[in-house]
Amino acid sequence: MIEKMRSVCVAARASRKDELLLSLRDLGILHLAVKRAADPELTERFDALSRLSQELKEYEVKGRRGRELSDAEFDETYRAATAALAEKTSNNARLAELLLEKERIKDWGDFDPREVRALADVVELHFFRMDKREYRALLAREDFSFIRLRPVGKQEAVALVGKPDDALSATEFRLPEKSLSELENEERELRARTAACDETLADSAACLKSYAARLLEMRNEVEYSAADASLESSDGIVWLSGYIPASQTDRFTAAASEHAWAWMMQDADESDAGVPTEIRYNKVTVLIKPLFDVLGVVPGYGEYDISFWFLAFFALFFAMIIGDAGYGTLFLIGTIVFHARTKKIMNVTLLMYLLSATTIIWGALTGTWFGLEAAMDVPFLKALVIPGFANYPEYFDVTASQAQNNVMRFCFTIGVIQLALACVMNIRRRIARRSLAWVADLGWLLAVCALYFMVLYLVIGVAVNIPVVAAVIGVGFLLVVLFGGMSPDKSFSQGLKAGLADTFTTFLNTISAFGNVMSYIRLFAVGMASLAIAQSFNDMASGFGGPLVVVGIAIMIVGHALNIVMGFLSVVVHGVRLNLLEFSGQLGMEWSGIAYDPFRVLKNERDKRK
């Protein structure tokens, strides 16, 4: 459920500003309504330390651990690592230049360019390389004086005396600043210095725990600075405005009484876009939290907490899109191994257990085990299959079209259940708020159910009474038009006018609702595509026998791994979409919430919410 919030303003004398901030930070429940930027210099130092910490992770040596550093030792280590990283960057840039220069001059041999320049002070010389044809053309000209040099690679090389004619078709060689041997010496020196930098960085990387501790300390300083900048002041009084969970009211008032703060509190307004959202998960719905964190979605304070429904439908969508019990078994084994290695029961681990189980169940019901038809020769696996849903229906005296139509009908049924659930949730909320708009949601419920039968008629060819279906859609449309603009703050006539004004929008939304029901066919389509890919790789692999069986095995492993990766992408594109767009859209959710992030002492990096 979404935690009820209260809007709070707390004030104290300006002379007690630091005490106010420190006490609020220790209390750790006030989400600042307006959070201004922290001191730029402090932020810049934190960013620099954060970047260096990330860089140092590349220099960690397995088994090499440093001790905890004192503040003075850390400062020295930080300066040394920063200098080493800067020097290495500079060295790498110079090395790249050296390698290019060596490549350019290596065919000309090792010579001292200073001696050549000294000669050029007496006689103007220009050096060229050319192919045989260009060289013969040069020989035929009497207006040039040149000296033939040792060939450079497969080309002729000449030293031209005097300024060359623009008509000369050849590539001029620019004298280097250093000889080839000097460049090689500089390269060796740079590589040695770079190795020393790497050693310094490895020493610092061994102390990453100290870096993490300093980062956390600086992050807390940044947060404190931001809160300090967010203080309002006037006439010797400072104050902060923000939000606290209603369940923390007693803690706040006790702290206010202890520190003699002045304060004002009221229930947060749901229409206020600045109210943060704190979701209170239970033992079941907490499983979906890792996915919400990855997606970065937060419902608005006045919206629904659909964690349970999101989890339930997502698990089903995941199973249908992956669609293979063999893959589900691999997921389960991988999850067990991960669980055994981490020795922790994490939400993401439990979520993978759930997704693995639903995938195995759906794959078993459809008879899909790594896309192998031979699985149906196993009596136990065959007994698990629902004949009407079988991916190999010929084993159950069911035609392919019948099985496909059954699965498509199941997809549309899931869709109408989810969309109808959204309508029922809206009806309940509107009735609780004494808003006549619930009648419009009833209209949507009628329209969605009728559109479901229309979809079955158009896609599968199910016989339905079209006039009745059309009439129900019309009634639903009329209810939405008449009551869609109703709200507690409007009179009946005002709501009626608002609804009528949106008639065309309602018409478009009705068409969109038809598309939403149709959209659930993607569960069937993506699942069938995954099966077809698995079967294709199996067929390819079966063509390799005898000594080449290893090739066939490699094709199966690579092919199924690729199919699993594409399946995960499909889950994100399609499985998540059905929840975040179709279902949430019917609920009227925009996922525009702000995560509850109180001003507090951060004790580890995971404390900081994104």
Coordinates of C-alpha atoms in Angstrom, one line a residue:
M1 CA 0.0 0.0 0.0
I2 CA 1.0 3.6 -0.5
E3 CA 1.9 5.2 2.8
K4 CA -0.2 8.2 3.8
M5 CA 1.9 11.3 4.0
R6 CA 1.6 14.5 6.0
S7 CA 2.9 17.9 5.0
V8 CA 5.1 19.5 7.6
C9 CA 6.8 22.8 8.2
V10 CA 9.3 23.0 11.1
A11 CA 10.9 26.2 12.4
A12 CA 13.6 27.2 14.9
R13 CA 15.6 30.3 15.8
A14 CA 18.4 31.1 13.3
S15 CA 21.0 30.7 16.0
R16 CA 19.9 27.0 16.3
K17 CA 20.1 26.3 12.6
D18 CA 22.8 23.6 12.9
E19 CA 21.0 22.0 15.8
L20 CA 17.8 21.9 13.7
L21 CA 19.5 20.3 10.7
L22 CA 21.5 17.7 12.7
S23 CA 18.4 16.7 14.7
L24 CA 16.3 16.3 11.6
R25 CA 19.0 14.3 10.0
D26 CA 19.3 12.0 13.0
L27 CA 15.5 11.7 13.0
G28 CA 15.6 10.7 9.4
I29 CA 12.0 10.9 8.4
L30 CA 11.6 14.4 6.7
H31 CA 11.5 14.4 2.9
L32 CA 12.3 17.9 1.8
A33 CA 9.7 19.6 -0.2
V34 CA 12.3 21.7 -2.0
K35 CA 15.8 20.4 -2.2
R36 CA 18.3 22.9 -3.5
A37 CA 21.7 22.2 -4.8
A38 CA 24.6 21.6 -2.4
D39 CA 27.8 23.6 -2.2
P40 CA 29.3 23.3 -5.7
E41 CA 32.8 22.9 -4.4
L42 CA 31.7 20.1 -2.1
T43 CA 29.8 18.4 -5.0
E44 CA 32.7 18.7 -7.3
R45 CA 35.0 17.0 -4.7
F46 CA 32.5 14.3 -4.2
D47 CA 32.2 13.7 -8.0
A48 CA 35.9 13.6 -8.4
L49 CA 36.3 11.0 -5.6
S50 CA 33.4 9.0 -7.0
R51 CA 35.0 8.9 -10.5
L52 CA 38.4 7.9 -9.1
S53 CA 36.7 5.1 -7.1
Q54 CA 35.1 3.7 -10.2
E55 CA 38.4 3.9 -12.1
L56 CA 40.3 2.1 -9.3
K57 CA 37.9 -0.9 -9.6
E58 CA 39.7 -1.7 -12.8
Y59 CA 43.0 -2.1 -10.9
E60 CA 41.8 -4.4 -8.2
V61 CA 44.1 -7.4 -7.8
K62 CA 42.5 -10.6 -6.6
G63 CA 43.6 -11.5 -3.1
R64 CA 45.3 -8.1 -2.6
R65 CA 43.7 -6.3 0.3
G66 CA 44.9 -3.1 2.0
R67 CA 44.3 -2.0 5.5
E68 CA 41.9 0.7 6.7
L69 CA 43.5 4.1 6.2
S70 CA 43.6 7.0 8.6
D71 CA 42.4 10.4 7.3
A72 CA 46.0 11.5 6.7
E73 CA 46.9 8.3 5.0
F74 CA 43.8 8.4 2.8
D75 CA 44.5 12.0 1.7
E76 CA 48.1 10.9 0.7
T77 CA 46.8 7.8 -1.1
Y78 CA 44.1 9.9 -2.9
R79 CA 46.6 12.4 -4.1
A80 CA 49.0 9.7 -5.3
A81 CA 46.2 7.9 -7.1
T82 CA 44.9 11.0 -8.8
A83 CA 48.4 12.0 -9.9
A84 CA 49.1 8.5 -11.2
L85 CA 45.9 8.3 -13.1
A86 CA 46.6 11.7 -14.7
E87 CA 50.1 10.7 -15.6
K88 CA 48.9 7.4 -17.1
T89 CA 46.4 9.2 -19.2
S90 CA 49.1 11.6 -20.4
N91 CA 51.5 8.7 -21.0
N92 CA 48.9 6.8 -23.0
A93 CA 48.3 9.8 -25.2
R94 CA 52.0 10.3 -25.8
L95 CA 52.4 6.6 -26.5
A96 CA 49.7 6.7 -29.2
E97 CA 51.6 9.6 -30.8
L98 CA 54.9 7.7 -30.6
L99 CA 53.5 4.6 -32.2
L100 CA 52.0 6.5 -35.0
E101 CA 55.3 8.3 -35.6
K102 CA 57.3 5.1 -35.4
E103 CA 55.0 3.5 -38.0
R104 CA 55.4 6.5 -40.3
I105 CA 59.2 6.6 -40.3
K106 CA 60.2 2.9 -39.6
D107 CA 60.6 2.1 -43.4
W108 CA 63.1 5.0 -43.7
G109 CA 65.4 3.4 -41.2
D110 CA 67.2 4.8 -38.1
F111 CA 68.8 8.1 -38.9
D112 CA 69.4 11.4 -37.0
P113 CA 67.0 14.0 -38.3
R114 CA 69.2 16.8 -36.8
E115 CA 72.1 15.8 -39.2
V116 CA 69.7 15.9 -42.2
R117 CA 68.5 19.4 -41.2
A118 CA 72.1 20.5 -40.8
L119 CA 72.7 19.4 -44.4
A120 CA 69.5 21.1 -45.5
D121 CA 70.9 24.4 -44.3
V122 CA 73.6 24.0 -47.0
V123 CA 71.5 22.4 -49.7
E124 CA 67.7 22.6 -49.8
L125 CA 66.5 19.0 -49.8
H126 CA 63.0 17.5 -49.9
F127 CA 62.4 13.7 -49.5
F128 CA 59.8 11.8 -51.5
R129 CA 58.6 8.2 -52.0
M130 CA 57.0 7.1 -55.2
D131 CA 56.1 4.0 -57.2
K132 CA 58.1 2.8 -60.2
R133 CA 56.0 4.6 -62.7
E134 CA 56.4 8.0 -60.9
Y135 CA 60.1 7.3 -60.6
R136 CA 60.5 6.7 -64.4
A137 CA 58.6 9.9 -65.1
L138 CA 61.0 11.8 -62.7
L139 CA 64.0 10.3 -64.6
A140 CA 62.6 11.7 -67.9
R141 CA 62.5 15.2 -66.6
E142 CA 65.6 17.3 -66.9
D143 CA 64.5 20.2 -64.7
F144 CA 64.9 18.2 -61.5
S145 CA 68.1 17.3 -59.6
F146 CA 67.7 14.5 -57.1
I147 CA 69.6 11.7 -55.3
R148 CA 68.2 8.2 -55.4
L149 CA 68.0 6.7 -51.9
R150 CA 67.5 3.2 -50.5
P151 CA 64.0 2.0 -51.4
V152 CA 61.4 2.5 -48.7
G153 CA 59.3 -0.6 -48.5
K154 CA 58.4 -1.4 -52.1
Q155 CA 58.6 2.2 -53.3
E156 CA 61.4 4.3 -54.6
A157 CA 62.8 7.1 -52.4
V158 CA 64.6 10.2 -53.6
A159 CA 66.1 13.4 -52.1
L160 CA 65.1 16.2 -54.4
V161 CA 67.5 19.2 -54.6
G162 CA 65.7 22.5 -54.5
K163 CA 62.0 23.4 -54.2
P164 CA 59.8 20.8 -55.9
D165 CA 57.4 21.6 -58.7
D166 CA 53.7 21.5 -57.8
A167 CA 53.2 19.1 -60.7
L168 CA 55.4 16.4 -59.0
S169 CA 53.2 13.4 -58.3
A170 CA 54.7 11.9 -55.2
T171 CA 54.4 11.7 -51.4
E172 CA 56.7 14.0 -49.5
F173 CA 58.3 12.6 -46.4
R174 CA 58.2 15.0 -43.4
L175 CA 61.4 14.8 -41.3
P176 CA 60.7 13.6 -37.7
E177 CA 61.7 15.4 -34.6
K178 CA 63.5 12.4 -33.2
S179 CA 65.2 9.3 -34.6
L180 CA 63.7 5.9 -34.5
S181 CA 66.0 4.7 -31.7
E182 CA 65.1 7.9 -29.7
L183 CA 61.4 7.2 -30.1
E184 CA 61.9 3.6 -29.0
N185 CA 63.9 4.8 -25.9
E186 CA 61.1 7.2 -25.1
E187 CA 58.5 4.5 -25.6
R188 CA 60.3 2.2 -23.1
E189 CA 60.6 5.0 -20.6
L190 CA 56.9 5.8 -20.9
R191 CA 55.9 2.2 -20.5
A192 CA 58.0 1.9 -17.4
R193 CA 56.5 5.0 -15.9
T194 CA 53.0 3.7 -16.9
A195 CA 53.8 0.4 -15.1
A196 CA 54.7 2.4 -12.0
C197 CA 51.4 4.3 -12.2
D198 CA 49.6 1.0 -12.5
E199 CA 51.3 -0.2 -9.4
T200 CA 50.3 3.0 -7.5
L201 CA 46.7 2.6 -8.7
A202 CA 46.7 -1.1 -7.7
D203 CA 47.9 -0.1 -4.2
S204 CA 45.0 2.4 -4.0
A205 CA 42.5 -0.1 -5.3
A206 CA 43.5 -2.4 -2.4
C207 CA 42.0 0.3 -0.2
L208 CA 38.6 0.6 -1.9
K209 CA 36.9 0.0 1.5
S210 CA 38.5 3.3 2.7
Y211 CA 37.4 5.0 -0.5
A212 CA 33.8 3.7 0.1
A213 CA 33.8 5.0 3.6
R214 CA 35.1 8.4 2.5
L215 CA 32.5 8.5 -0.3
L216 CA 29.7 7.8 2.2
E217 CA 31.1 10.5 4.5
M218 CA 31.2 13.0 1.7
R219 CA 27.7 12.0 0.5
N220 CA 26.4 12.8 3.9
E221 CA 28.2 16.1 3.8
V222 CA 26.6 16.8 0.4
E223 CA 23.1 15.9 1.7
Y224 CA 23.6 18.2 4.7
S225 CA 24.8 21.0 2.5
A226 CA 21.7 20.6 0.3
A227 CA 19.4 20.7 3.3
D228 CA 21.3 23.8 4.6
A229 CA 20.8 25.5 1.2
S230 CA 17.1 24.5 1.3
L231 CA 16.4 26.4 4.6
E232 CA 14.2 29.4 4.4
S233 CA 14.9 32.3 6.8
S234 CA 13.3 35.6 7.9
D235 CA 13.5 37.8 11.0
G236 CA 15.9 35.5 12.8
I237 CA 13.8 32.4 12.1
V238 CA 14.7 29.5 9.9
W239 CA 12.4 26.8 8.7
L240 CA 12.1 23.7 6.4
S241 CA 9.1 22.3 4.7
G242 CA 8.6 18.7 3.7
Y243 CA 6.7 15.5 4.1
I244 CA 6.7 12.7 6.7
P245 CA 4.8 9.3 6.7
A246 CA 1.7 9.5 8.8
S247 CA 3.0 6.5 10.8
Q248 CA 5.9 8.6 11.9
T249 CA 3.8 11.5 13.3
D250 CA 4.4 10.5 16.9
R251 CA 8.2 10.4 16.4
F252 CA 8.2 13.8 14.8
T253 CA 6.1 15.5 17.4
A254 CA 8.2 14.0 20.2
A255 CA 11.4 15.3 18.6
A256 CA 9.7 18.7 18.1
S257 CA 8.8 18.8 21.7
E258 CA 12.3 17.8 22.9
H259 CA 14.0 20.4 20.8
A260 CA 11.4 23.2 21.2
W261 CA 10.6 23.5 17.5
A262 CA 7.7 25.3 16.1
W263 CA 5.8 23.2 13.6
M264 CA 2.7 22.9 11.5
M265 CA 1.3 19.7 10.0
Q266 CA -1.6 18.7 7.8
D267 CA -2.5 15.7 5.6
A268 CA -0.8 15.9 2.2
D269 CA -3.0 16.9 -0.7
E270 CA -3.2 14.1 -3.3
S271 CA -3.3 16.7 -6.1
D272 CA 0.1 18.0 -5.0
A273 CA 2.7 16.7 -7.5
G274 CA 5.5 17.2 -4.9
V275 CA 4.2 14.7 -2.4
P276 CA 6.6 11.7 -2.3
T277 CA 5.5 8.1 -2.6
E278 CA 6.5 5.5 0.0
I279 CA 5.2 2.0 -0.8
R280 CA 4.8 -0.3 2.1
Y281 CA 5.4 -3.8 0.7
N282 CA 4.3 -7.0 2.3
K283 CA 6.1 -10.4 2.2
V284 CA 4.6 -11.1 -1.3
T285 CA 4.6 -7.8 -3.1
V286 CA 8.2 -7.0 -2.0
L287 CA 9.3 -9.5 -4.7
I288 CA 8.4 -7.0 -7.4
K289 CA 10.5 -4.2 -5.9
P290 CA 13.7 -5.2 -7.7
L291 CA 11.9 -4.9 -11.0
F292 CA 10.5 -1.5 -10.0
D293 CA 14.0 -0.4 -9.0
V294 CA 15.4 -1.5 -12.4
L295 CA 12.7 0.2 -14.3
G296 CA 12.9 3.3 -12.1
V297 CA 9.1 3.7 -11.9
V298 CA 7.2 5.1 -8.9
P299 CA 3.5 5.6 -8.8
G300 CA 2.2 9.0 -7.9
Y301 CA 1.1 9.7 -4.4
G302 CA -2.6 9.8 -5.5
E303 CA -2.3 6.8 -7.7
Y304 CA -2.6 3.1 -7.0
D305 CA -0.2 0.6 -5.5
I306 CA -0.5 -2.2 -8.0
S307 CA 2.5 -4.2 -6.7
F308 CA 0.5 -7.4 -6.1
W309 CA -1.3 -7.3 -9.5
F310 CA 1.9 -6.2 -11.3
L311 CA 3.7 -9.2 -9.7
A312 CA 0.9 -11.7 -10.5
F313 CA 0.4 -10.7 -14.1
F314 CA 4.1 -10.2 -14.8
A315 CA 4.9 -13.7 -13.6
L316 CA 2.3 -15.1 -16.0
F317 CA 3.4 -12.9 -18.9
F318 CA 7.1 -13.9 -18.2
A319 CA 6.1 -17.6 -18.4
M320 CA 4.1 -17.2 -21.6
I321 CA 6.7 -15.2 -23.4
I322 CA 9.7 -17.4 -22.4
G323 CA 7.3 -20.4 -22.9
D324 CA 9.7 -23.2 -22.4
A325 CA 9.9 -25.5 -19.4
G326 CA 13.5 -26.4 -20.2
Y327 CA 14.5 -22.7 -20.0
G328 CA 12.6 -22.4 -16.8
T329 CA 14.5 -25.4 -15.4
L330 CA 17.8 -23.6 -16.3
F331 CA 16.6 -20.5 -14.6
L332 CA 15.7 -22.5 -11.5
I333 CA 19.1 -24.2 -11.4
G334 CA 20.9 -20.9 -11.9
T335 CA 18.9 -19.3 -9.1
I336 CA 19.7 -22.2 -6.8
V337 CA 23.4 -21.9 -7.5
F338 CA 23.3 -18.1 -7.0
H339 CA 21.4 -18.5 -3.8
A340 CA 23.9 -21.1 -2.6
R341 CA 26.9 -18.8 -3.4
T342 CA 25.4 -15.7 -1.9
K343 CA 23.9 -17.5 1.1
K344 CA 21.3 -14.7 1.3
I345 CA 17.6 -14.7 0.7
M346 CA 17.2 -11.5 -1.5
N347 CA 14.1 -10.2 -3.2
V348 CA 15.6 -10.7 -6.6
T349 CA 16.4 -14.4 -5.7
L350 CA 12.8 -15.0 -4.6
L351 CA 11.5 -13.3 -7.7
M352 CA 13.6 -15.6 -9.9
Y353 CA 12.3 -18.6 -8.1
L354 CA 8.8 -17.5 -8.8
L355 CA 9.5 -16.7 -12.5
S356 CA 11.3 -20.0 -12.9
A357 CA 8.4 -21.9 -11.4
T358 CA 5.7 -20.2 -13.6
T359 CA 7.8 -20.8 -16.7
I360 CA 8.2 -24.5 -15.9
I361 CA 4.5 -24.8 -15.3
W362 CA 3.5 -23.0 -18.5
G363 CA 6.1 -24.9 -20.5
A364 CA 4.9 -28.2 -19.1
L365 CA 1.3 -27.4 -19.8
T366 CA 2.1 -26.7 -23.5
G367 CA 4.6 -29.5 -23.8
T368 CA 7.6 -27.3 -24.6
W369 CA 11.0 -28.6 -23.4
F370 CA 13.9 -26.8 -25.3
G371 CA 11.6 -26.9 -28.3
L372 CA 12.1 -30.7 -28.7
E373 CA 9.2 -32.6 -30.2
A374 CA 10.8 -35.7 -28.8
A375 CA 9.8 -34.6 -25.3
M376 CA 6.3 -35.8 -26.1
D377 CA 7.6 -39.4 -26.4
V378 CA 8.2 -39.2 -22.6
P379 CA 4.9 -40.4 -21.0
F380 CA 5.3 -38.3 -17.8
L381 CA 6.0 -35.1 -19.8
K382 CA 3.1 -35.8 -22.2
A383 CA 0.7 -36.4 -19.2
L384 CA 1.4 -32.9 -18.0
V385 CA 0.2 -31.2 -21.2
I386 CA -3.3 -29.6 -21.6
P387 CA -4.2 -30.9 -25.0
G388 CA -6.0 -27.8 -26.1
F389 CA -2.8 -25.7 -25.4
A390 CA -0.3 -28.2 -26.8
N391 CA 2.5 -26.9 -29.0
Y392 CA 2.6 -30.4 -30.6
P393 CA -1.2 -31.0 -30.9
E394 CA -0.9 -34.0 -33.3
Y395 CA 0.0 -36.1 -30.2
F396 CA -3.4 -35.3 -28.7
D397 CA -5.7 -35.5 -31.6
V398 CA -6.0 -31.8 -31.7
T399 CA -5.5 -29.7 -34.9
A400 CA -2.9 -27.0 -34.9
S401 CA -5.5 -24.3 -35.6
Q402 CA -7.6 -25.4 -32.6
A403 CA -4.6 -25.3 -30.3
Q404 CA -3.5 -21.9 -31.5
N405 CA -7.0 -20.5 -31.3
N406 CA -7.3 -21.8 -27.7
V407 CA -4.0 -20.0 -26.7
M408 CA -5.1 -16.8 -28.4
R409 CA -8.4 -16.9 -26.6
F410 CA -6.6 -17.4 -23.4
C411 CA -4.4 -14.4 -24.1
F412 CA -7.5 -12.2 -24.8
T413 CA -9.1 -13.5 -21.7
I414 CA -6.1 -12.5 -19.6
G415 CA -6.3 -9.1 -21.2
V416 CA -10.0 -8.5 -20.5
I417 CA -9.6 -9.8 -16.9
Q418 CA -6.7 -7.3 -16.3
L419 CA -8.5 -4.4 -18.0
A420 CA -11.8 -5.2 -16.2
L421 CA -9.9 -5.3 -12.9
A422 CA -8.6 -1.8 -13.6
C423 CA -12.2 -0.7 -14.2
V424 CA -13.4 -2.3 -10.9
M425 CA -10.6 -0.7 -9.0
N426 CA -11.5 2.7 -10.4
I427 CA -15.2 2.1 -9.5
R428 CA -14.4 1.3 -5.9
R429 CA -12.2 4.4 -5.5
R430 CA -14.7 6.7 -7.1
I431 CA -17.5 5.4 -5.0
A432 CA -15.4 5.8 -1.8
R433 CA -14.8 9.5 -2.9
R434 CA -18.5 10.0 -3.6
S435 CA -17.8 10.8 -7.2
L436 CA -20.4 10.0 -9.9
A437 CA -17.6 9.4 -12.2
W438 CA -17.8 5.7 -11.1
V439 CA -20.7 5.4 -13.6
A440 CA -18.2 6.3 -16.4
D441 CA -15.9 3.5 -15.1
L442 CA -18.8 1.1 -15.2
G443 CA -19.3 2.2 -18.8
W444 CA -15.7 1.3 -19.5
L445 CA -16.2 -2.0 -17.9
L446 CA -19.1 -2.8 -20.2
A447 CA -17.2 -1.5 -23.2
V448 CA -14.1 -3.6 -22.5
C449 CA -16.1 -6.8 -21.9
A450 CA -18.0 -6.2 -25.1
L451 CA -14.9 -5.4 -27.1
Y452 CA -13.4 -8.7 -25.9
F453 CA -16.2 -10.6 -27.7
M454 CA -15.7 -8.4 -30.8
V455 CA -12.0 -9.4 -30.8
L456 CA -12.8 -13.1 -30.5
Y457 CA -15.2 -12.7 -33.5
L458 CA -12.7 -10.9 -35.6
V459 CA -9.5 -12.8 -34.8
I460 CA -10.6 -16.3 -34.0
G461 CA -14.0 -16.4 -35.6
V462 CA -16.0 -17.2 -32.5
A463 CA -19.8 -16.8 -33.1
V464 CA -21.2 -13.8 -31.1
N465 CA -24.3 -11.8 -31.3
I466 CA -22.9 -8.7 -33.0
P467 CA -26.0 -6.5 -32.5
V468 CA -25.9 -7.2 -28.7
V469 CA -22.2 -6.6 -28.5
A470 CA -22.5 -3.3 -30.5
A471 CA -25.4 -2.2 -28.2
V472 CA -23.3 -2.9 -25.0
I473 CA -20.4 -0.9 -26.5
G474 CA -22.8 1.9 -27.3
V475 CA -24.2 1.9 -23.7
G476 CA -20.7 1.9 -22.3
F477 CA -19.7 4.8 -24.6
L478 CA -22.8 6.8 -23.6
L479 CA -22.2 6.3 -19.8
V480 CA -18.6 7.5 -20.3
V481 CA -19.7 10.5 -22.2
L482 CA -22.4 11.5 -19.7
F483 CA -20.5 10.8 -16.4
G484 CA -16.8 11.0 -17.4
G485 CA -16.6 14.7 -16.4
M486 CA -18.1 14.2 -13.0
S487 CA -16.2 15.0 -9.8
P488 CA -17.1 15.9 -6.2
D489 CA -16.2 19.6 -6.8
K490 CA -18.5 20.0 -9.8
S491 CA -22.3 20.2 -10.0
F492 CA -24.1 17.6 -12.1
S493 CA -24.6 20.0 -14.9
Q494 CA -21.0 21.1 -14.9
G495 CA -19.9 17.4 -15.0
L496 CA -22.3 16.7 -17.8
K497 CA -21.0 19.6 -19.9
A498 CA -17.4 18.5 -19.3
G499 CA -18.2 14.9 -20.3
L500 CA -20.0 16.0 -23.5
A501 CA -17.1 18.3 -24.4
D502 CA -14.9 15.2 -24.4
T503 CA -17.1 13.1 -26.7
F504 CA -14.6 12.9 -29.5
T505 CA -11.8 12.0 -27.1
T506 CA -14.0 9.3 -25.5
F507 CA -14.6 7.9 -29.0
L508 CA -10.9 7.7 -29.7
N509 CA -10.3 6.1 -26.3
T510 CA -12.9 3.5 -27.1
I511 CA -11.0 2.6 -30.2
S512 CA -7.9 2.6 -28.1
A513 CA -9.5 0.2 -25.7
F514 CA -10.2 -2.2 -28.6
G515 CA -6.5 -2.0 -29.4
N516 CA -5.6 -2.7 -25.8
V517 CA -7.5 -5.9 -25.8
M518 CA -6.0 -6.9 -29.1
S519 CA -2.6 -6.1 -27.7
Y520 CA -2.5 -9.1 -25.5
I521 CA -2.1 -11.3 -28.6
R522 CA 1.6 -10.4 -28.3
L523 CA 1.8 -13.1 -25.6
F524 CA 0.9 -15.7 -28.1
A525 CA 2.9 -14.3 -31.0
V526 CA 6.2 -13.9 -29.0
G527 CA 5.8 -17.3 -27.4
M528 CA 5.3 -18.9 -30.8
A529 CA 8.3 -17.0 -32.2
S530 CA 10.5 -18.3 -29.3
L531 CA 9.4 -21.9 -30.0
A532 CA 10.0 -21.5 -33.7
I533 CA 13.6 -20.2 -33.1
A534 CA 14.3 -23.1 -30.7
Q535 CA 13.0 -25.6 -33.2
S536 CA 15.1 -24.1 -36.0
F537 CA 18.3 -24.4 -34.0
N538 CA 17.4 -28.0 -33.0
D539 CA 16.9 -28.8 -36.7
M540 CA 20.2 -27.2 -37.6
A541 CA 22.0 -29.2 -34.9
S542 CA 20.4 -32.5 -35.9
G543 CA 22.0 -32.3 -39.3
F544 CA 25.5 -32.9 -37.8
G545 CA 26.2 -36.5 -36.9
G546 CA 29.2 -38.7 -36.3
P547 CA 32.4 -36.7 -35.6
L548 CA 30.6 -33.4 -36.2
V549 CA 28.2 -34.0 -33.4
V550 CA 30.3 -31.5 -31.3
V551 CA 29.3 -28.9 -33.9
G552 CA 25.7 -29.8 -33.5
I553 CA 25.9 -29.5 -29.7
A554 CA 27.6 -26.1 -30.0
I555 CA 24.9 -24.9 -32.3
M556 CA 22.2 -25.9 -29.8
I557 CA 24.0 -24.3 -26.9
V558 CA 24.6 -21.0 -28.7
G559 CA 21.1 -21.0 -30.4
H560 CA 19.2 -21.6 -27.1
A561 CA 21.4 -19.1 -25.3
L562 CA 20.5 -16.5 -28.0
N563 CA 16.9 -17.4 -27.7
I564 CA 16.9 -17.0 -24.0
V565 CA 18.5 -13.5 -24.3
M566 CA 15.9 -12.5 -26.9
G567 CA 13.2 -13.9 -24.6
F568 CA 14.4 -11.6 -21.7
L569 CA 14.3 -8.7 -24.1
S570 CA 10.8 -9.6 -25.1
V571 CA 9.7 -9.7 -21.5
V572 CA 10.9 -6.2 -21.0
V573 CA 9.3 -4.9 -24.2
H574 CA 6.1 -6.8 -24.0
G575 CA 5.5 -8.2 -20.5
V576 CA 6.4 -5.0 -18.7
R577 CA 4.5 -2.9 -21.3
L578 CA 1.2 -4.7 -20.7
N579 CA 1.4 -3.7 -17.1
L580 CA 2.8 -0.2 -17.5
L581 CA 0.7 0.9 -20.4
E582 CA -2.4 -1.2 -21.0
F583 CA -3.3 -2.0 -17.4
S584 CA -1.9 1.3 -15.9
G585 CA -3.5 3.3 -18.7
Q586 CA -6.9 1.9 -17.9
L587 CA -6.3 2.8 -14.3
G588 CA -5.3 6.3 -15.3
M589 CA -1.8 5.9 -13.8
E590 CA 1.0 8.0 -15.1
W591 CA 3.8 6.6 -12.9
S592 CA 4.9 10.2 -12.2
G593 CA 5.7 9.7 -8.5
I594 CA 8.7 10.9 -6.5
A595 CA 10.3 8.3 -4.4
Y596 CA 10.3 9.1 -0.6
D597 CA 13.9 10.0 0.2
P598 CA 14.1 11.5 3.7
F599 CA 17.0 13.7 4.9
R600 CA 19.0 11.3 7.0
V601 CA 22.4 9.8 7.8
L602 CA 23.3 7.4 5.1
K603 CA 25.0 4.3 6.5
N604 CA 25.8 2.6 3.2
E605 CA 25.5 3.2 -0.5
R606 CA 22.3 1.2 -0.8
D607 CA 20.7 3.7 1.6
K608 CA 20.7 6.3 -1.2
R609 CA 17.6 5.8 -3.2
K610 CA 17.6 6.6 -6.9

